[in-house]
């Protein structure tokens, strides 16, 4: 009997080990954007451990079924009601995908996964009417969209990338004014005709008030609805006009009834050009990225941020932080647009504004992360007020050091010492590491600008243009604003409706007016003191446009494609958008 007891104990331990387990934070997310808001009729992904077998199992045919490879997913309403068994799309060991039936009502759900008769502890999912996710090239939910381009009148399409080329069996190419672009995603909302057979109720443009924003242009889609024979998959079709902005990273968002998709990018070139215009990557490098290759870039930023905040009931404070940070990394087609804060990228946007909408608990990323590289430890910073300052390598080969801080609430002694960043030349150097060899980078910081009308801006009328004035400064000025308001969720897990705008101006102009057409796209600000929302406005000077460049050897041979050491001087304050 004793040996039987030991055997039963070992068996129960093995069964517990094999039990599916959902990850603790956001275990259920949109299958394209990875937002934690799920729409009825959409494809979602569950993350965890021991969710399925080792092999990848795909749904073999239509209609979809509620079990696949011994795996099933169930949504049970937290408020009570009948559980919902989901249709299965694919399974892997630690990641599985399903389709939430269109009959699911908005609300909070407990989600369980059953594999080989073992059922997980529940994880939480939040279902909303619409939560659009757009599929991206690297399946990260950010960066280059996995979009098709159709020239006028043609049934032949190319995969949208930076340059003409081939990626496996696909022909790659840029879009042009007049072309049709097809975006693919999930989360437009319920369509019972689609699940589980892949039917469609047709165009939902009017019913869901769908608009597609490309750069600073907004379009009524030629089609927005389920794709035939692809359950839970939405197709968004837009025809570009002659005034669409061009570039390798033109931002795109799909809007529907006050909600917005994850921001993605597309590559657009003027007619007759087969490569998008990039400020520093060559045609060969753009083609390499388009065909699945990578480039190695180095980006470091010397930054100062002064923040003025007034919170009702909590008082006012002004704090300043100075930092140096950056990395060497391998960039793909989906991440290269996030290379530093390259002011060279901004040069073509002078005088223009962009808006990004978001809804959820966090603001989505515009670009996917690159793969950081080891350049030794530590790096060293020298310059005015900086004598051989160590810049240590942190987690994931990212380098960062705080140079100075003052006025930070709750931090005793903040403000001791001397500010580091001043007009003059700074050098950042490294002795080399496993991936990147020795290097020296220099940047010249000009005298800082003064935001001359900062103190007079506290409440922003979203129905009027907002004038920003400054004196001094060089390079590019970036005007940045964000407003959020809580629209649901709980105190510990709120849902915010928000929007961010970015405008670009020539520093020498001394002024810029943010148009009412931009401000009107922001929601009214909630109350920061009560946690119901917030609003902020910032003015940032960055550069140099064509300076701060350096190179570095790679230990595997050759050199990085580009290195840039930049500065940013910024001033930010809390404001209310009314």
Coordinates of C-alpha atoms in Angstrom, one line a residue:
X1 CA 0.0 0.0 0.0
X2 CA 2.9 2.3 0.7
X3 CA 4.3 1.9 -2.8
X4 CA 0.8 2.4 -4.2
X5 CA 0.6 5.7 -2.3
X6 CA 3.9 6.9 -3.7
X7 CA 2.8 5.9 -7.2
X8 CA -0.4 7.9 -6.8
X9 CA 1.5 10.9 -5.5
X10 CA 3.9 10.8 -8.5
X11 CA 0.9 10.5 -10.8
X12 CA -0.9 13.4 -9.3
X13 CA 2.3 15.5 -9.5
X14 CA 2.7 14.6 -13.1
X15 CA -0.9 15.6 -13.9
X16 CA -0.6 18.9 -12.1
X17 CA 2.6 19.6 -14.0
X18 CA 0.9 18.9 -17.3
X19 CA -2.2 21.1 -16.4
X20 CA -2.6 24.1 -18.8
X21 CA -1.7 27.4 -17.2
X22 CA -2.5 30.8 -18.5
X23 CA 0.0 33.6 -18.0
X24 CA -1.0 36.0 -15.2
X25 CA -1.0 39.3 -17.1
X26 CA -3.3 39.8 -20.2
X27 CA -3.5 36.0 -21.0
X28 CA -6.1 36.6 -23.8
X29 CA -5.3 39.2 -26.5
X30 CA -6.4 40.3 -30.0
X31 CA -4.8 38.0 -32.5
X32 CA -3.3 40.9 -34.6
X33 CA -2.7 43.9 -32.3
X34 CA -2.2 42.0 -29.0
X35 CA -4.6 44.5 -27.3
X36 CA -6.2 43.1 -24.2
X37 CA -9.7 44.0 -25.6
X38 CA -11.4 41.3 -27.6
X39 CA -14.3 41.8 -30.0
X40 CA -17.1 39.2 -30.8
X41 CA -16.4 37.3 -34.0
X42 CA -12.6 38.0 -33.8
X43 CA -9.5 35.9 -33.6
X44 CA -7.8 36.0 -30.3
X45 CA -4.6 34.4 -28.8
X46 CA -4.1 32.8 -25.4
X47 CA -0.6 32.7 -23.9
X48 CA 0.5 30.4 -21.2
X49 CA 2.3 27.0 -20.6
X50 CA 1.3 23.5 -21.4
X51 CA -1.6 24.7 -23.5
X52 CA -1.2 22.0 -26.2
X53 CA 1.2 19.5 -27.6
X54 CA 4.7 20.4 -29.0
X55 CA 3.7 20.4 -32.6
X56 CA 1.9 23.2 -34.4
X57 CA -1.6 22.1 -35.2
X58 CA -3.7 24.2 -37.7
X59 CA -7.5 23.9 -38.3
X60 CA -7.5 21.5 -41.2
X61 CA -10.6 22.8 -43.0
X62 CA -13.9 24.7 -42.7
X63 CA -16.1 24.9 -40.8
X64 CA -13.9 25.5 -37.7
X65 CA -14.7 23.2 -34.7
X66 CA -14.5 23.8 -30.9
X67 CA -11.8 21.3 -30.4
X68 CA -8.4 20.9 -32.1
X69 CA -5.7 18.4 -31.1
X70 CA -7.4 17.8 -27.8
X71 CA -7.5 21.5 -27.0
X72 CA -10.6 23.7 -26.3
X73 CA -11.2 27.2 -25.0
X74 CA -14.2 28.4 -23.0
X75 CA -15.4 31.9 -22.1
X76 CA -17.7 32.1 -19.0
X77 CA -19.3 35.5 -18.3
X78 CA -18.2 36.9 -14.9
X79 CA -21.6 38.4 -14.3
X80 CA -23.3 35.0 -14.9
X81 CA -24.7 33.2 -17.8
X82 CA -24.1 30.3 -20.1
X83 CA -20.4 29.6 -21.0
X84 CA -19.3 30.0 -24.6
X85 CA -17.1 27.4 -26.4
X86 CA -14.8 29.0 -28.9
X87 CA -13.8 27.8 -32.4
X88 CA -10.2 26.7 -32.6
X89 CA -7.8 28.2 -35.1
X90 CA -4.3 26.8 -34.2
X91 CA -2.4 25.3 -31.2
X92 CA 1.2 25.4 -30.1
X93 CA 2.8 24.4 -26.8
X94 CA 2.5 27.8 -25.2
X95 CA 0.3 29.8 -27.5
X96 CA -3.1 28.9 -29.0
X97 CA -5.6 30.8 -31.1
X98 CA -9.4 30.7 -31.2
X99 CA -12.4 32.6 -32.7
X100 CA -14.8 34.1 -30.2
X101 CA -18.4 33.5 -31.5
X102 CA -20.2 36.6 -32.7
X103 CA -22.9 35.8 -30.1
X104 CA -20.6 36.8 -27.2
X105 CA -21.9 39.9 -25.4
X106 CA -19.5 42.7 -24.3
X107 CA -18.3 42.2 -20.7
X108 CA -15.7 40.5 -18.6
X109 CA -15.2 36.7 -18.9
X110 CA -13.3 34.0 -17.2
X111 CA -11.3 32.0 -19.8
X112 CA -10.2 28.4 -19.4
X113 CA -8.2 26.1 -21.6
X114 CA -8.7 22.3 -21.6
X115 CA -6.0 20.1 -23.0
X116 CA -6.2 16.3 -22.7
X117 CA -9.0 16.6 -20.1
X118 CA -6.9 18.9 -17.9
X119 CA -8.4 22.3 -17.4
X120 CA -6.5 25.5 -16.5
X121 CA -7.3 27.9 -13.8
X122 CA -9.3 30.8 -15.3
X123 CA -7.7 33.9 -16.8
X124 CA -9.6 37.1 -17.4
X125 CA -10.6 38.6 -20.8
X126 CA -12.5 41.7 -21.6
X127 CA -14.9 41.7 -24.5
X128 CA -15.9 44.9 -26.3
X129 CA -18.0 45.6 -29.3
X130 CA -15.0 46.5 -31.6
X131 CA -11.3 46.1 -31.1
X132 CA -9.6 46.2 -34.5
X133 CA -6.1 44.7 -34.9
X134 CA -4.1 45.1 -38.1
X135 CA -1.7 42.3 -39.0
X136 CA 1.9 43.4 -39.3
X137 CA 4.9 42.0 -41.3
X138 CA 6.6 40.5 -38.3
X139 CA 3.4 39.5 -36.4
X140 CA 4.4 41.9 -33.6
X141 CA 1.3 44.1 -33.9
X142 CA 3.6 47.1 -34.7
X143 CA 5.5 48.5 -37.6
X144 CA 5.1 47.6 -41.3
X145 CA 1.7 46.3 -42.2
X146 CA 1.3 43.0 -44.0
X147 CA -0.6 44.8 -46.8
X148 CA -1.2 44.1 -50.5
X149 CA -0.9 46.8 -53.2
X150 CA -3.0 46.8 -56.4
X151 CA -2.1 49.3 -59.1
X152 CA -5.2 50.9 -60.7
X153 CA -7.2 48.4 -62.8
X154 CA -4.9 45.5 -62.0
X155 CA -5.8 42.2 -60.4
X156 CA -2.1 41.5 -59.7
X157 CA -0.8 42.6 -56.3
X158 CA 2.6 43.1 -54.6
X159 CA 3.4 42.8 -50.9
X160 CA 4.0 46.3 -49.5
X161 CA 7.6 46.8 -48.6
X162 CA 10.3 49.4 -49.0
X163 CA 11.6 48.4 -52.4
X164 CA 10.9 46.2 -55.4
X165 CA 12.1 42.6 -54.8
X166 CA 11.0 39.2 -53.7
X167 CA 10.2 37.6 -50.3
X168 CA 9.8 33.9 -50.8
X169 CA 7.1 33.5 -53.5
X170 CA 5.8 37.0 -53.1
X171 CA 6.8 40.1 -55.2
X172 CA 7.4 43.1 -53.0
X173 CA 7.0 46.8 -53.8
X174 CA 5.9 50.2 -52.6
X175 CA 2.5 51.8 -53.0
X176 CA 1.9 54.9 -55.1
X177 CA -0.8 57.6 -55.2
X178 CA -3.8 56.1 -57.0
X179 CA -3.1 52.5 -55.8
X180 CA -5.4 50.3 -53.8
X181 CA -4.1 49.0 -50.5
X182 CA -5.6 46.0 -48.7
X183 CA -5.1 45.7 -45.0
X184 CA -5.9 42.5 -43.0
X185 CA -6.9 42.2 -39.4
X186 CA -9.5 41.1 -36.9
X187 CA -11.9 42.7 -34.4
X188 CA -14.3 44.8 -36.5
X189 CA -17.2 43.3 -34.6
X190 CA -19.8 40.5 -34.7
X191 CA -20.6 38.9 -38.0
X192 CA -22.4 35.6 -37.5
X193 CA -22.1 34.8 -41.2
X194 CA -18.4 34.5 -40.9
X195 CA -18.0 32.1 -38.0
X196 CA -17.3 29.2 -38.3
X197 CA -17.7 28.8 -42.1
X198 CA -15.9 31.9 -43.4
X199 CA -19.0 33.6 -44.9
X200 CA -19.5 37.4 -44.8
X201 CA -22.3 39.9 -44.4
X202 CA -20.5 42.2 -46.8
X203 CA -19.3 45.8 -46.5
X204 CA -19.6 47.2 -42.9
X205 CA -18.2 50.6 -43.7
X206 CA -21.4 52.5 -43.0
X207 CA -22.7 50.3 -40.2
X208 CA -19.4 50.6 -38.2
X209 CA -18.6 54.2 -39.4
X210 CA -15.2 53.0 -40.6
X211 CA -12.5 55.4 -41.7
X212 CA -8.9 54.8 -42.6
X213 CA -6.2 57.4 -41.8
X214 CA -3.1 57.3 -43.9
X215 CA -0.6 59.9 -42.7
X216 CA -2.6 63.1 -42.3
X217 CA -5.2 62.0 -44.8
X218 CA -8.5 60.3 -43.9
X219 CA -10.4 58.1 -46.3
X220 CA -13.7 56.3 -46.5
X221 CA -12.7 52.7 -47.3
X222 CA -13.8 51.0 -50.5
X223 CA -14.6 47.9 -48.4
X224 CA -14.5 47.1 -44.7
X225 CA -15.8 43.8 -43.6
X226 CA -15.2 40.0 -43.3
X227 CA -12.9 38.4 -45.9
X228 CA -14.6 35.5 -47.7
X229 CA -13.5 32.0 -46.6
X230 CA -11.4 33.4 -43.7
X231 CA -13.4 33.2 -40.5
X232 CA -12.9 36.1 -38.1
X233 CA -10.6 37.9 -40.6
X234 CA -11.4 41.5 -41.6
X235 CA -10.3 43.1 -44.9
X236 CA -9.9 46.9 -45.2
X237 CA -9.5 48.4 -48.6
X238 CA -8.4 52.0 -49.3
X239 CA -7.6 53.8 -52.5
X240 CA -4.9 56.4 -52.1
X241 CA -5.4 59.9 -53.5
X242 CA -2.8 62.1 -55.2
X243 CA -2.1 64.1 -52.0
X244 CA -1.2 61.1 -49.8
X245 CA 2.1 61.6 -48.0
X246 CA 5.1 59.5 -49.1
X247 CA 7.8 57.7 -47.2
X248 CA 8.9 54.4 -45.8
X249 CA 6.9 54.7 -42.6
X250 CA 3.6 56.4 -43.4
X251 CA 1.4 55.7 -40.4
X252 CA -2.0 54.0 -40.9
X253 CA -4.9 53.5 -38.5
X254 CA -8.4 52.1 -39.0
X255 CA -11.1 53.9 -37.1
X256 CA -14.5 52.6 -36.3
X257 CA -17.2 54.1 -34.0
X258 CA -14.7 55.9 -31.8
X259 CA -12.3 53.1 -31.6
X260 CA -8.9 52.8 -33.3
X261 CA -6.7 49.9 -34.5
X262 CA -3.1 49.5 -33.6
X263 CA -1.0 52.0 -35.5
X264 CA 0.9 50.4 -38.4
X265 CA 2.9 51.8 -41.3
X266 CA 3.0 51.4 -45.1
X267 CA 5.6 52.3 -47.6
X268 CA 4.5 54.9 -50.3
X269 CA 6.6 56.4 -53.1
X270 CA 5.9 59.1 -55.7
X271 CA 4.7 57.8 -59.1
X272 CA 7.5 56.2 -61.1
X273 CA 9.7 55.4 -58.1
X274 CA 10.2 51.8 -57.0
X275 CA 11.8 52.5 -53.6
X276 CA 10.5 54.7 -50.8
X277 CA 12.5 57.8 -49.8
X278 CA 14.5 57.1 -46.7
X279 CA 16.8 59.7 -45.0
X280 CA 19.8 57.4 -44.7
X281 CA 19.2 53.8 -45.9
X282 CA 20.3 53.1 -49.4
X283 CA 18.2 51.3 -52.1
X284 CA 20.2 48.1 -51.5
X285 CA 19.7 48.3 -47.8
X286 CA 15.9 48.9 -48.2
X287 CA 15.7 46.0 -50.6
X288 CA 17.5 43.8 -48.1
X289 CA 15.0 44.7 -45.4
X290 CA 12.1 44.2 -47.8
X291 CA 13.4 40.7 -48.6
X292 CA 13.6 39.7 -44.9
X293 CA 17.1 40.8 -44.1
X294 CA 18.3 43.1 -41.3
X295 CA 20.6 46.1 -40.9
X296 CA 22.6 47.0 -37.8
X297 CA 22.2 50.6 -36.5
X298 CA 23.5 52.4 -33.4
X299 CA 21.3 55.0 -31.7
X300 CA 22.1 57.0 -28.6
X301 CA 20.3 60.1 -27.2
X302 CA 21.4 62.7 -24.7
X303 CA 18.2 64.1 -23.2
X304 CA 16.8 66.6 -20.8
X305 CA 13.1 66.7 -19.8
X306 CA 11.6 69.4 -17.7
X307 CA 8.1 68.7 -16.5
X308 CA 5.7 71.1 -14.9
X309 CA 2.6 69.6 -13.3
X310 CA -0.3 70.9 -11.4
X311 CA -2.6 68.3 -9.8
X312 CA -5.7 69.5 -8.0
X313 CA -5.5 68.6 -4.3
X314 CA -1.8 67.5 -4.7
X315 CA -0.1 70.7 -5.5
X316 CA 2.3 71.8 -8.2
X317 CA 5.9 70.7 -8.9
X318 CA 8.5 71.1 -11.6
X319 CA 11.1 68.3 -12.1
X320 CA 14.0 67.9 -14.4
X321 CA 15.7 64.7 -15.5
X322 CA 18.8 64.3 -17.7
X323 CA 19.8 60.9 -19.2
X324 CA 21.9 59.3 -21.8
X325 CA 20.5 56.1 -23.3
X326 CA 20.6 53.9 -26.4
X327 CA 21.7 50.7 -28.1
X328 CA 23.2 49.0 -31.1
X329 CA 20.7 46.6 -32.6
X330 CA 19.7 44.6 -35.6
X331 CA 16.6 46.1 -37.2
X332 CA 14.0 44.4 -39.5
X333 CA 11.4 45.9 -41.8
X334 CA 9.1 46.2 -38.8
X335 CA 11.4 47.9 -36.4
X336 CA 13.7 50.2 -38.5
X337 CA 11.2 53.0 -38.3
X338 CA 11.7 53.2 -34.6
X339 CA 15.5 53.9 -35.0
X340 CA 16.2 56.4 -32.3
X341 CA 14.5 59.8 -32.6
X342 CA 16.3 60.4 -35.9
X343 CA 15.5 64.0 -36.7
X344 CA 16.5 63.3 -40.3
X345 CA 13.2 61.3 -40.5
X346 CA 11.3 64.4 -39.3
X347 CA 12.8 66.7 -42.0
X348 CA 10.2 65.7 -44.6
X349 CA 7.3 66.3 -42.1
X350 CA 8.0 69.9 -41.3
X351 CA 4.7 71.8 -41.1
X352 CA 2.6 68.6 -40.8
X353 CA 0.8 66.9 -37.9
X354 CA -0.1 63.3 -37.2
X355 CA -2.6 61.8 -34.8
X356 CA -2.7 58.4 -33.2
X357 CA -5.8 57.1 -31.5
X358 CA -5.8 54.4 -28.9
X359 CA -8.1 52.6 -26.5
X360 CA -7.2 50.2 -23.7
X361 CA -5.0 50.1 -20.7
X362 CA -1.9 51.1 -22.5
X363 CA -0.8 53.1 -25.6
X364 CA 0.2 50.7 -28.4
X365 CA 3.7 50.8 -29.8
X366 CA 4.2 52.2 -33.3
X367 CA 7.2 50.0 -34.1
X368 CA 8.3 46.5 -33.0
X369 CA 11.5 46.2 -31.0
X370 CA 14.9 45.4 -32.7
X371 CA 17.4 42.9 -31.5
X372 CA 20.0 44.6 -29.2
X373 CA 23.7 43.9 -29.4
X374 CA 26.6 43.8 -26.9
X375 CA 29.1 46.7 -27.3
X376 CA 30.9 46.2 -24.0
X377 CA 30.3 47.5 -20.5
X378 CA 30.3 50.3 -19.5
X379 CA 30.3 53.0 -22.2
X380 CA 31.8 56.4 -21.2
X381 CA 30.4 59.9 -21.6
X382 CA 32.6 63.0 -21.6
X383 CA 31.8 66.6 -22.2
X384 CA 30.7 69.8 -20.4
X385 CA 30.0 68.8 -16.8
X386 CA 30.6 65.1 -17.7
X387 CA 34.0 63.5 -16.9
X388 CA 34.2 59.9 -17.8
X389 CA 30.7 59.1 -16.7
X390 CA 29.9 55.4 -16.8
X391 CA 26.9 54.4 -18.9
X392 CA 26.2 50.8 -17.9
X393 CA 24.8 48.0 -20.0
X394 CA 21.4 47.1 -18.6
X395 CA 19.0 44.2 -19.4
X396 CA 18.8 43.2 -23.0
X397 CA 22.0 45.1 -24.0
X398 CA 20.4 48.5 -23.5
X399 CA 22.6 51.2 -22.2
X400 CA 21.4 54.0 -19.9
X401 CA 22.5 56.4 -17.1
X402 CA 20.7 59.1 -15.2
X403 CA 22.9 62.2 -15.3
X404 CA 20.9 64.6 -13.1
X405 CA 17.4 64.9 -11.5
X406 CA 15.7 67.5 -9.5
X407 CA 12.3 68.3 -8.0
X408 CA 11.0 64.7 -8.2
X409 CA 8.2 64.2 -5.7
X410 CA 8.9 61.7 -3.0
X411 CA 12.6 61.4 -3.9
X412 CA 14.7 62.9 -1.0
X413 CA 17.7 64.8 -2.2
X414 CA 16.7 65.0 -5.8
X415 CA 18.3 68.1 -7.2
X416 CA 21.7 67.7 -5.5
X417 CA 24.6 68.0 -7.8
X418 CA 24.9 70.0 -11.0
X419 CA 23.0 69.6 -14.3
X420 CA 25.2 68.0 -16.9
X421 CA 23.7 68.9 -20.3
X422 CA 24.9 72.3 -21.5
X423 CA 25.8 73.9 -24.8
X424 CA 28.9 72.1 -26.1
X425 CA 30.3 68.9 -27.5
X426 CA 29.8 65.5 -25.9
X427 CA 31.6 62.2 -26.7
X428 CA 30.3 58.7 -26.0
X429 CA 32.8 55.9 -26.4
X430 CA 33.0 52.2 -25.9
X431 CA 35.9 49.7 -25.8
X432 CA 33.9 47.0 -27.6
X433 CA 32.0 43.8 -26.7
X434 CA 30.8 40.5 -28.1
X435 CA 29.0 42.0 -31.1
X436 CA 30.2 45.6 -31.6
X437 CA 33.8 46.8 -31.5
X438 CA 35.3 50.1 -30.2
X439 CA 33.6 53.3 -31.2
X440 CA 33.5 57.0 -30.5
X441 CA 30.4 59.2 -31.1
X442 CA 30.1 62.9 -30.7
X443 CA 27.2 65.4 -30.7
X444 CA 27.2 69.1 -30.3
X445 CA 24.3 70.5 -28.2
X446 CA 23.3 74.0 -29.0
X447 CA 22.0 76.5 -26.4
X448 CA 18.5 75.4 -25.3
X449 CA 15.3 77.0 -26.5
X450 CA 12.8 78.8 -24.3
X451 CA 9.1 78.0 -24.6
X452 CA 7.9 81.5 -24.3
X453 CA 4.1 81.0 -23.9
X454 CA 4.3 77.8 -21.8
X455 CA 3.0 79.3 -18.6
X456 CA -0.1 80.8 -20.4
X457 CA -1.3 77.4 -21.6
X458 CA -3.4 75.5 -19.1
X459 CA -6.7 74.7 -20.8
X460 CA -6.7 73.8 -24.5
X461 CA -9.8 74.5 -26.5
X462 CA -10.0 71.6 -28.9
X463 CA -12.2 73.7 -31.2
X464 CA -9.5 76.3 -31.9
X465 CA -6.0 76.3 -33.1
X466 CA -3.3 76.3 -30.4
X467 CA -0.3 78.7 -30.9
X468 CA 3.1 77.6 -29.6
X469 CA 5.9 80.1 -29.5
X470 CA 9.6 79.7 -28.6
X471 CA 12.9 81.5 -28.8
X472 CA 16.3 80.0 -29.6
X473 CA 16.7 76.4 -30.5
X474 CA 18.0 74.6 -33.6
X475 CA 17.2 71.7 -35.8
X476 CA 13.6 70.4 -35.6
X477 CA 10.9 71.3 -33.0
X478 CA 8.4 68.6 -32.2
X479 CA 5.1 69.6 -30.6
X480 CA 3.5 66.7 -28.8
X481 CA 0.2 66.4 -27.0
X482 CA -1.8 63.6 -25.5
X483 CA -5.2 63.4 -23.8
X484 CA -7.0 60.4 -22.2
X485 CA -10.3 59.8 -20.5
X486 CA -11.4 56.7 -18.7
X487 CA -14.3 55.0 -20.4
X488 CA -14.5 51.7 -18.5
X489 CA -12.7 48.9 -16.7
X490 CA -11.8 48.9 -13.0
X491 CA -9.6 51.1 -10.8
X492 CA -6.8 48.5 -11.1
X493 CA -7.4 47.8 -14.8
X494 CA -8.9 50.9 -16.4
X495 CA -9.8 51.3 -20.1
X496 CA -8.8 54.7 -21.5
X497 CA -9.8 56.4 -24.7
X498 CA -6.9 58.5 -25.8
X499 CA -5.2 60.2 -28.7
X500 CA -1.7 61.5 -29.3
X501 CA -0.7 64.2 -31.8
X502 CA 2.7 65.0 -33.1
X503 CA 3.6 68.2 -35.1
X504 CA 6.9 69.1 -36.7
X505 CA 8.3 72.6 -37.1
X506 CA 11.5 74.3 -38.2
X507 CA 13.2 75.6 -35.0
X508 CA 14.1 78.8 -36.8
X509 CA 10.4 79.7 -37.3
X510 CA 9.8 80.4 -33.6
X511 CA 6.2 79.5 -33.7
X512 CA 3.7 76.9 -34.8
X513 CA -0.1 76.6 -34.6
X514 CA -1.6 73.2 -34.0
X515 CA -4.7 73.2 -36.1
X516 CA -8.2 72.7 -34.6
X517 CA -8.6 69.8 -37.1
X518 CA -5.9 68.0 -35.1
X519 CA -7.0 69.0 -31.6
X520 CA -10.6 68.0 -32.3
X521 CA -9.5 64.4 -32.7
X522 CA -8.4 64.2 -29.0
X523 CA -10.9 63.3 -26.3
X524 CA -11.6 65.8 -23.5
X525 CA -9.1 65.1 -20.7
X526 CA -10.2 63.2 -17.6
X527 CA -9.1 64.2 -14.1
X528 CA -5.5 63.2 -13.3
X529 CA -6.1 63.5 -9.5
X530 CA -9.0 60.9 -9.6
X531 CA -7.4 58.6 -12.2
X532 CA -10.1 59.3 -14.7
X533 CA -7.6 60.6 -17.4
X534 CA -5.0 63.1 -18.1
X535 CA -3.6 65.6 -20.6
X536 CA -0.2 66.8 -21.4
X537 CA 1.6 69.1 -23.9
X538 CA 5.3 69.1 -24.8
X539 CA 7.7 71.0 -26.9
X540 CA 10.9 69.2 -27.9
X541 CA 14.0 70.3 -29.7
X542 CA 16.0 67.5 -31.4
X543 CA 18.9 67.1 -33.8
X544 CA 21.3 67.5 -35.4
X545 CA 19.6 66.9 -38.7
X546 CA 22.8 65.6 -40.4
X547 CA 25.2 65.4 -37.6
X548 CA 26.1 63.2 -34.7
X549 CA 27.0 60.4 -37.2
X550 CA 29.5 57.7 -36.3
X551 CA 30.5 54.2 -37.4
X552 CA 31.5 51.1 -35.4
X553 CA 33.0 47.7 -36.4
X554 CA 31.1 44.5 -36.0
X555 CA 33.0 41.6 -34.4
X556 CA 31.7 39.3 -37.1
X557 CA 33.1 41.5 -39.8
X558 CA 32.1 44.7 -41.5
X559 CA 30.6 47.8 -39.9
X560 CA 27.2 49.0 -38.7
X561 CA 25.1 50.6 -41.4
X562 CA 24.7 53.8 -39.5
X563 CA 25.2 55.3 -36.0
X564 CA 23.8 58.5 -34.7
X565 CA 24.3 60.3 -31.4
X566 CA 21.4 62.8 -30.9
X567 CA 20.2 65.3 -28.3
X568 CA 16.7 66.2 -27.2
X569 CA 15.8 69.1 -25.0
X570 CA 12.2 69.0 -24.0
X571 CA 9.7 70.9 -21.8
X572 CA 6.4 69.3 -20.8
X573 CA 3.4 70.3 -18.7
X574 CA 0.1 68.9 -17.7
X575 CA -2.9 70.6 -19.4
X576 CA -6.6 70.0 -19.8
X577 CA -8.1 69.5 -23.3
X578 CA -11.6 70.8 -23.2

